[in-house]
mmCIF file of C-alpha atoms in Angstrom:
data_model
loop_
_atom_site.group_PDB
_atom_site.id
_atom_site.type_symbol
_atom_site.label_atom_id
_atom_site.label_comp_id
_atom_site.label_asym_id
_atom_site.label_seq_id
_atom_site.Cartn_x
_atom_site.Cartn_y
_atom_site.Cartn_z
ATOM 1 C CA MET A 1 54.697 -12.422 16.794
ATOM 2 C CA ALA A 2 53.239 -10.272 19.566
ATOM 3 C CA LYS A 3 49.470 -9.852 19.846
ATOM 4 C CA LEU A 4 46.858 -7.348 20.970
ATOM 5 C CA TYR A 5 44.620 -8.773 23.705
ATOM 6 C CA PHE A 6 41.305 -7.381 24.943
ATOM 7 C CA ARG A 7 40.115 -8.609 28.324
ATOM 8 C CA TYR A 8 36.652 -7.230 28.995
ATOM 9 C CA GLY A 9 33.863 -7.601 31.493
ATOM 10 C CA ALA A 10 31.139 -5.782 33.351
ATOM 11 C CA MET A 11 31.977 -3.574 36.322
ATOM 12 C CA ASN A 12 33.479 -5.442 39.286
ATOM 13 C CA SER A 13 34.670 -8.364 37.160
ATOM 14 C CA GLY A 14 38.280 -7.989 38.313
ATOM 15 C CA LYS A 15 39.762 -6.178 35.317
ATOM 16 C CA SER A 16 42.086 -3.849 37.243
ATOM 17 C CA THR A 17 43.004 -6.650 39.641
ATOM 18 C CA GLY A 18 43.901 -8.836 36.664
ATOM 19 C CA LEU A 19 46.013 -6.073 35.119
ATOM 20 C CA LEU A 20 47.946 -5.543 38.341
ATOM 21 C CA GLN A 21 48.491 -9.290 38.711
ATOM 22 C CA THR A 22 49.767 -9.471 35.134
ATOM 23 C CA ALA A 23 52.208 -6.607 35.783
ATOM 24 C CA TYR A 24 53.449 -8.394 38.898
ATOM 25 C CA ASN A 25 53.903 -11.661 36.999
ATOM 26 C CA TYR A 26 56.036 -9.984 34.320
ATOM 27 C CA GLU A 27 58.193 -8.103 36.795
ATOM 28 C CA GLU A 28 58.663 -11.157 38.988
ATOM 29 C CA ARG A 29 60.502 -12.610 35.982
ATOM 30 C CA ASP A 30 62.590 -9.440 35.526
ATOM 31 C CA GLN A 31 60.574 -8.337 32.495
ATOM 32 C CA ARG A 32 59.643 -4.737 31.807
ATOM 33 C CA VAL A 33 56.091 -3.426 31.598
ATOM 34 C CA LEU A 34 54.519 -0.061 30.870
ATOM 35 C CA LEU A 35 51.117 0.843 32.362
ATOM 36 C CA LEU A 36 48.737 3.267 30.638
ATOM 37 C CA LYS A 37 45.303 4.642 31.391
ATOM 38 C CA ALA A 38 43.118 7.417 30.004
ATOM 39 C CA VAL A 39 43.283 10.773 31.768
ATOM 40 C CA VAL A 40 39.466 10.928 31.723
ATOM 41 C CA ASP A 41 39.422 8.134 34.301
ATOM 42 C CA THR A 42 39.859 10.300 37.389
ATOM 43 C CA ARG A 43 39.129 7.487 39.846
ATOM 44 C CA GLY A 44 42.455 6.804 41.467
ATOM 45 C CA GLU A 45 43.928 9.875 39.731
ATOM 46 C CA ASP A 46 47.261 8.671 38.291
ATOM 47 C CA SER A 47 46.959 5.102 39.590
ATOM 48 C CA VAL A 48 45.274 1.859 38.625
ATOM 49 C CA VAL A 49 43.063 1.023 41.601
ATOM 50 C CA SER A 50 41.612 -2.428 42.234
ATOM 51 C CA ARG A 51 38.425 -2.718 44.256
ATOM 52 C CA LEU A 52 40.341 -5.186 46.433
ATOM 53 C CA GLY A 53 42.415 -2.243 47.668
ATOM 54 C CA VAL A 54 45.543 -2.832 45.574
ATOM 55 C CA SER A 55 46.845 0.092 43.530
ATOM 56 C CA ARG A 56 49.798 1.078 41.392
ATOM 57 C CA ARG A 57 50.854 4.313 39.758
ATOM 58 C CA VAL A 58 50.657 4.295 35.964
ATOM 59 C CA ASP A 59 53.576 5.200 33.721
ATOM 60 C CA LEU A 60 51.506 7.215 31.254
ATOM 61 C CA LEU A 61 48.223 9.112 31.407
ATOM 62 C CA VAL A 62 46.848 9.479 27.888
ATOM 63 C CA ASP A 63 44.491 12.043 26.393
ATOM 64 C CA THR A 64 42.275 11.587 23.354
ATOM 65 C CA ASP A 65 44.660 13.343 20.963
ATOM 66 C CA ASP A 66 47.802 11.487 22.100
ATOM 67 C CA ASP A 67 49.664 9.128 19.771
ATOM 68 C CA LEU A 68 50.001 6.052 21.968
ATOM 69 C CA ARG A 69 52.731 4.404 19.950
ATOM 70 C CA ALA A 70 54.823 7.589 20.028
ATOM 71 C CA LEU A 71 54.235 7.990 23.782
ATOM 72 C CA VAL A 72 55.249 4.410 24.495
ATOM 73 C CA HIS A 73 58.381 4.777 22.366
ATOM 74 C CA ARG A 74 59.422 7.988 24.080
ATOM 75 C CA ARG A 75 58.865 6.642 27.588
ATOM 76 C CA ALA A 76 60.385 3.187 27.065
ATOM 77 C CA LEU A 77 63.346 4.454 25.065
ATOM 78 C CA SER A 78 64.138 7.509 27.175
ATOM 79 C CA GLY A 79 67.856 7.408 27.777
ATOM 80 C CA ALA A 80 68.424 4.797 25.079
ATOM 81 C CA GLN A 81 71.085 5.483 22.502
ATOM 82 C CA LEU A 82 69.853 7.270 19.381
ATOM 83 C CA ALA A 83 71.408 7.380 15.949
ATOM 84 C CA ARG A 84 70.900 9.250 12.700
ATOM 85 C CA ASP A 85 70.045 7.596 9.410
ATOM 86 C CA GLU A 86 71.791 8.424 6.116
ATOM 87 C CA GLY A 87 69.493 11.412 5.560
ATOM 88 C CA GLY A 88 70.387 12.856 8.934
ATOM 89 C CA ALA A 89 67.013 12.140 10.548
ATOM 90 C CA LEU A 90 67.093 10.990 14.142
ATOM 91 C CA ARG A 91 66.092 7.363 14.554
ATOM 92 C CA GLU A 92 65.954 4.863 17.369
ATOM 93 C CA ALA A 93 69.051 2.703 17.567
ATOM 94 C CA VAL A 94 67.344 0.301 19.989
ATOM 95 C CA PRO A 95 64.215 -1.609 18.931
ATOM 96 C CA LEU A 96 61.328 -1.198 21.353
ATOM 97 C CA ARG A 97 61.129 -4.948 22.023
ATOM 98 C CA GLU A 98 64.653 -4.850 23.480
ATOM 99 C CA VAL A 99 63.666 -2.453 26.268
ATOM 100 C CA LEU A 100 60.000 -3.360 26.834
ATOM 101 C CA ASP A 101 58.233 -6.690 27.274
ATOM 102 C CA CYS A 102 54.569 -5.704 27.595
ATOM 103 C CA VAL A 103 52.165 -2.754 27.462
ATOM 104 C CA LEU A 104 49.186 -2.863 29.848
ATOM 105 C CA VAL A 105 46.178 -0.570 29.363
ATOM 106 C CA ASP A 106 43.525 0.026 32.021
ATOM 107 C CA GLU A 107 40.014 1.321 31.186
ATOM 108 C CA ALA A 108 40.695 0.826 27.479
ATOM 109 C CA GLN A 109 37.102 1.723 26.569
ATOM 110 C CA PHE A 110 38.069 5.398 26.905
ATOM 111 C CA LEU A 111 40.602 5.214 24.056
ATOM 112 C CA THR A 112 39.757 6.428 20.575
ATOM 113 C CA ALA A 113 39.546 4.012 17.658
ATOM 114 C CA LEU A 114 42.760 5.518 16.278
ATOM 115 C CA GLN A 115 44.559 4.904 19.573
ATOM 116 C CA VAL A 116 43.503 1.257 19.485
ATOM 117 C CA ASP A 117 45.021 1.037 16.000
ATOM 118 C CA GLN A 118 48.221 2.489 17.475
ATOM 119 C CA LEU A 119 48.208 -0.270 20.100
ATOM 120 C CA MET A 120 47.903 -2.796 17.290
ATOM 121 C CA GLU A 121 50.955 -1.237 15.643
ATOM 122 C CA ILE A 122 52.927 -1.694 18.866
ATOM 123 C CA ALA A 123 52.092 -5.406 18.718
ATOM 124 C CA LEU A 124 52.583 -5.914 14.966
ATOM 125 C CA VAL A 125 55.390 -3.492 14.107
ATOM 126 C CA ASP A 126 57.292 -3.315 17.398
ATOM 127 C CA ASP A 127 56.618 -6.941 18.394
ATOM 128 C CA VAL A 128 55.587 -6.003 21.942
ATOM 129 C CA PRO A 129 52.418 -7.612 23.381
ATOM 130 C CA VAL A 130 49.613 -5.268 24.424
ATOM 131 C CA LEU A 131 46.990 -6.279 26.988
ATOM 132 C CA ALA A 132 44.000 -3.948 27.168
ATOM 133 C CA TYR A 133 41.374 -4.186 29.910
ATOM 134 C CA GLY A 134 37.977 -2.516 29.827
ATOM 135 C CA ILE A 135 34.207 -2.703 29.576
ATOM 136 C CA ARG A 136 32.278 -3.206 26.343
ATOM 137 C CA THR A 137 29.258 -0.961 26.820
ATOM 138 C CA ASP A 138 28.055 2.030 28.781
ATOM 139 C CA PHE A 139 25.053 2.293 31.123
ATOM 140 C CA ARG A 140 22.744 2.476 28.074
ATOM 141 C CA THR A 141 24.220 -0.746 26.587
ATOM 142 C CA VAL A 142 25.955 1.270 23.811
ATOM 143 C CA SER A 143 29.556 0.380 23.017
ATOM 144 C CA PHE A 144 32.424 2.734 23.762
ATOM 145 C CA PRO A 145 34.576 3.692 20.724
ATOM 146 C CA GLY A 146 37.705 2.073 22.162
ATOM 147 C CA SER A 147 35.931 -1.155 23.046
ATOM 148 C CA ARG A 148 34.234 -1.346 19.657
ATOM 149 C CA ARG A 149 37.561 -1.091 17.856
ATOM 150 C CA LEU A 150 39.212 -3.626 20.178
ATOM 151 C CA LEU A 151 36.407 -6.096 19.508
ATOM 152 C CA GLU A 152 36.963 -5.539 15.794
ATOM 153 C CA ILE A 153 40.733 -6.047 15.603
ATOM 154 C CA ALA A 154 42.189 -7.630 18.753
ATOM 155 C CA HIS A 155 43.897 -10.969 18.215
ATOM 156 C CA SER A 156 42.450 -12.380 21.421
ATOM 157 C CA LEU A 157 39.196 -11.624 23.263
ATOM 158 C CA GLU A 158 38.671 -12.826 26.821
ATOM 159 C CA GLU A 159 35.580 -12.184 28.903
ATOM 160 C CA LEU A 160 36.078 -11.681 32.642
ATOM 161 C CA LYS A 161 32.867 -12.734 34.363
ATOM 162 C CA THR A 162 30.985 -11.454 37.402
ATOM 163 C CA ILE A 163 27.518 -12.043 38.799
ATOM 164 C CA CYS A 164 24.363 -10.005 39.114
ATOM 165 C CA ARG A 165 22.505 -9.467 42.398
ATOM 166 C CA CYS A 166 20.224 -12.340 41.372
ATOM 167 C CA GLY A 167 23.085 -14.771 40.816
ATOM 168 C CA ARG A 168 22.976 -14.763 37.019
ATOM 169 C CA LYS A 169 25.922 -13.683 34.902
ATOM 170 C CA ALA A 170 26.119 -9.864 34.785
ATOM 171 C CA ILE A 171 26.539 -8.328 31.333
ATOM 172 C CA PHE A 172 25.331 -4.714 31.681
ATOM 173 C CA ASN A 173 26.616 -1.732 33.688
ATOM 174 C CA ALA A 174 23.751 0.172 35.314
ATOM 175 C CA ARG A 175 24.379 3.715 36.557
ATOM 176 C CA LYS A 176 23.043 4.879 39.907
ATOM 177 C CA VAL A 177 22.808 8.390 41.284
ATOM 178 C CA GLY A 178 22.336 7.999 44.983
ATOM 179 C CA GLU A 179 20.103 4.964 45.344
ATOM 180 C CA SER A 180 18.253 5.395 42.028
ATOM 181 C CA PHE A 181 19.093 3.902 38.648
ATOM 182 C CA VAL A 182 19.361 6.409 35.787
ATOM 183 C CA PHE A 183 19.362 5.649 32.081
ATOM 184 C CA ASP A 184 19.924 9.070 30.526
ATOM 185 C CA GLY A 185 22.987 11.316 30.526
ATOM 186 C CA ASP A 186 26.513 11.579 29.198
ATOM 187 C CA GLN A 187 28.285 8.376 28.226
ATOM 188 C CA VAL A 188 31.137 9.029 30.657
ATOM 189 C CA ALA A 189 30.498 9.684 34.354
ATOM 190 C CA ILE A 190 33.245 8.326 36.567
ATOM 191 C CA ASP A 191 32.338 6.132 39.535
ATOM 192 C CA SER A 192 32.753 8.599 42.419
ATOM 193 C CA GLY A 193 30.625 10.573 44.854
ATOM 194 C CA ASP A 194 26.929 10.185 44.069
ATOM 195 C CA VAL A 195 27.555 8.305 40.802
ATOM 196 C CA THR A 196 28.066 4.561 41.165
ATOM 197 C CA TYR A 197 27.544 1.519 38.979
ATOM 198 C CA GLU A 198 26.064 -1.918 39.471
ATOM 199 C CA SER A 199 26.632 -4.915 37.237
ATOM 200 C CA LEU A 200 23.327 -6.499 36.241
ATOM 201 C CA CYS A 201 22.095 -9.372 34.110
ATOM 202 C CA GLY A 202 19.761 -8.531 31.233
ATOM 203 C CA GLN A 203 16.599 -9.364 33.145
ATOM 204 C CA CYS A 204 17.524 -7.226 36.169
ATOM 205 C CA TYR A 205 18.654 -4.379 33.914
ATOM 206 C CA LEU A 206 15.242 -4.227 32.240
ATOM 207 C CA ALA A 207 13.421 -4.644 35.561
ATOM 208 C CA ALA A 208 15.352 -1.651 36.951
ATOM 209 C CA GLY A 209 13.998 0.509 34.124
ATOM 210 C CA GLY A 210 16.712 0.054 31.519
ATOM 211 C CA ARG A 211 15.810 -0.095 27.866
ATOM 212 C CA LEU A 212 17.539 -1.425 24.796
ATOM 213 C CA PRO A 213 18.353 1.355 22.271
ATOM 214 C CA GLY A 214 16.995 -0.601 19.330
ATOM 215 C CA ARG A 215 13.538 -0.865 20.853
#
């Protein structure tokens, strides 16, 4: 039975690098993969970009109202033979698992909760493994909808670790505008231009002026 995996970590923990390595490993064994990322992630435009300088064009850019299972079916089965059932409705004659071996999702935090459920259906109904990569929380330490749902239902959770400037394990993503940390603003601001992010441990996050929402 295929599973839904969520591999998460703070910024600069190697998530995109890991995704690209996974895609390479599958294809080195002549297996077929499909790469997805949210259209809101404009860094790299239509490509997954590793901070090590490696990049690859995605197969599908997804918007918030897209049905991910339907998109994956259409893309993977394009050109496959179709048939009609007894009622005359068009149906797929080829199961998805026969033409696709893995779905890889970059920046999965930007998905909706419903889209994460659709990824789970790809694993459970179509028997195709799904590996989603992303961060848990935003610059205010509040979870993204996609990440929250993945933490709730994914079969497997794996933390990808990185370190803070002080050498401790980094767990938070602090937003910077220019050289200054900011802790107010929209949840989504893509890392580009004046907006950058730094992975910090809890102590350094608070020392930089961050605050925990429950306080």
